[in-house]
Coordinates of C-alpha atoms in Angstrom, one line a residue:
M1 CA 119.3 101.0 100.2
T2 CA 116.7 103.6 99.4
L3 CA 113.0 103.9 99.5
L4 CA 110.7 105.8 97.1
V5 CA 108.2 108.0 99.0
N6 CA 105.3 109.9 97.4
V7 CA 104.2 113.3 98.7
Y8 CA 100.7 114.5 98.1
Q9 CA 99.6 118.1 98.8
K10 CA 96.2 119.1 100.0
H11 CA 94.1 121.4 97.9
D12 CA 92.6 124.3 99.9
R13 CA 90.0 123.1 102.4
Q14 CA 88.9 120.1 100.3
E15 CA 90.0 116.6 101.0
K16 CA 91.7 116.4 97.6
F17 CA 95.4 115.6 97.5
E18 CA 97.6 115.9 94.4
L19 CA 100.9 113.9 93.8
V20 CA 103.6 116.6 93.7
A21 CA 106.8 114.6 94.3
T22 CA 108.5 111.2 94.6
V23 CA 111.4 111.4 97.0
D24 CA 114.2 108.9 97.0
V25 CA 115.2 108.6 100.7
P26 CA 118.3 106.8 101.8
T27 CA 116.6 104.5 104.3
L28 CA 114.2 101.6 104.7
N29 CA 113.0 102.7 108.1
N30 CA 109.4 104.1 107.8
D31 CA 109.8 106.7 110.5
V32 CA 113.1 108.0 109.1
A33 CA 111.6 108.0 105.5
L34 CA 108.6 110.1 106.6
N35 CA 110.8 112.7 108.4
D36 CA 113.3 112.7 105.5
A37 CA 110.6 113.2 102.8
Y38 CA 109.0 116.0 104.9
A39 CA 112.4 117.7 105.4
M40 CA 113.4 117.3 101.7
T41 CA 110.2 119.0 100.5
Q42 CA 110.6 122.3 102.4
N43 CA 111.4 125.6 100.6
I44 CA 114.2 126.9 102.8
D45 CA 117.2 128.3 100.8
R46 CA 115.6 127.4 97.5
G47 CA 112.7 125.5 96.1
W48 CA 112.6 121.9 97.3
Y49 CA 111.9 120.8 93.7
E50 CA 115.5 121.7 92.9
N51 CA 116.9 119.2 95.4
D52 CA 118.6 116.0 94.2
N53 CA 116.7 112.7 94.7
I54 CA 113.3 114.3 94.0
T55 CA 111.1 113.7 91.0
N56 CA 108.6 116.5 90.5
H57 CA 105.0 115.7 89.5
F58 CA 103.4 119.1 89.8
S59 CA 102.7 121.6 87.0
G60 CA 103.7 125.2 87.1
E61 CA 106.8 127.1 88.1
G62 CA 107.0 126.2 91.8
C63 CA 105.3 124.3 94.6
R64 CA 104.8 125.1 98.3
S65 CA 106.4 123.3 101.1
T66 CA 104.9 120.1 102.5
S67 CA 102.8 121.1 105.5
V68 CA 100.2 120.0 108.1
G69 CA 97.4 118.0 106.5
D70 CA 99.4 116.8 103.5
L71 CA 99.9 113.0 102.8
I72 CA 103.1 111.0 102.5
Q73 CA 103.0 107.5 101.1
T74 CA 105.6 105.0 102.1
G75 CA 105.8 101.2 101.5
I76 CA 103.7 100.7 104.6
G77 CA 100.8 103.1 103.8
F78 CA 99.6 106.7 103.8
F79 CA 100.4 109.1 106.6
R80 CA 99.0 112.5 107.2
V81 CA 101.4 115.3 108.3
D82 CA 100.3 116.4 111.8
S83 CA 101.4 119.4 113.7
C84 CA 103.9 117.1 115.5
G85 CA 104.7 114.0 113.6
F86 CA 102.5 111.8 111.3
S87 CA 99.4 109.7 111.7
E88 CA 98.5 106.7 109.5
V89 CA 95.4 107.1 107.3
D90 CA 93.1 104.2 107.6
F91 CA 91.3 104.1 104.2
D92 CA 88.8 101.5 105.7
D93 CA 87.5 104.3 108.0
V94 CA 87.5 107.2 105.5
G95 CA 87.1 105.8 102.0
F96 CA 88.7 107.4 99.0
H97 CA 88.7 107.9 95.2
W98 CA 91.9 107.7 93.2
K99 CA 92.2 109.2 89.8
D100 CA 95.1 110.6 87.7
G101 CA 97.5 111.0 90.7
T102 CA 94.8 112.7 92.8
I103 CA 93.4 111.2 96.0
T104 CA 90.0 112.4 97.4
L105 CA 89.2 111.3 100.9
L106 CA 85.5 110.8 101.6
E107 CA 83.4 111.0 104.7
R108 CA 82.3 107.6 106.0
E109 CA 78.7 107.9 104.6
E110 CA 80.1 108.7 101.1
A111 CA 82.5 105.8 101.0

């Protein structure tokens, strides 16, 4: 069985995240899915967007690797890529806007 996982990359220093990929990972385990999606969206020997099991959603010729601060969405929720591992994003605490594949996280007073 597989799980479709969405990867959102952060824009500069803003709290805006654009959907760049949907990754078909060969697991239903959330922790494994997060790690696999992260690993599969790294530019190592070639652009990650050339890998099998990935649907690209970005425009342009290429896309950077997934890195600290980006978001990964599994069937359980959204997770921020940390320097070591992942932390779940609680949208009740931060608030957000969703439009055309872009998520904008808001400060509590803006939510």
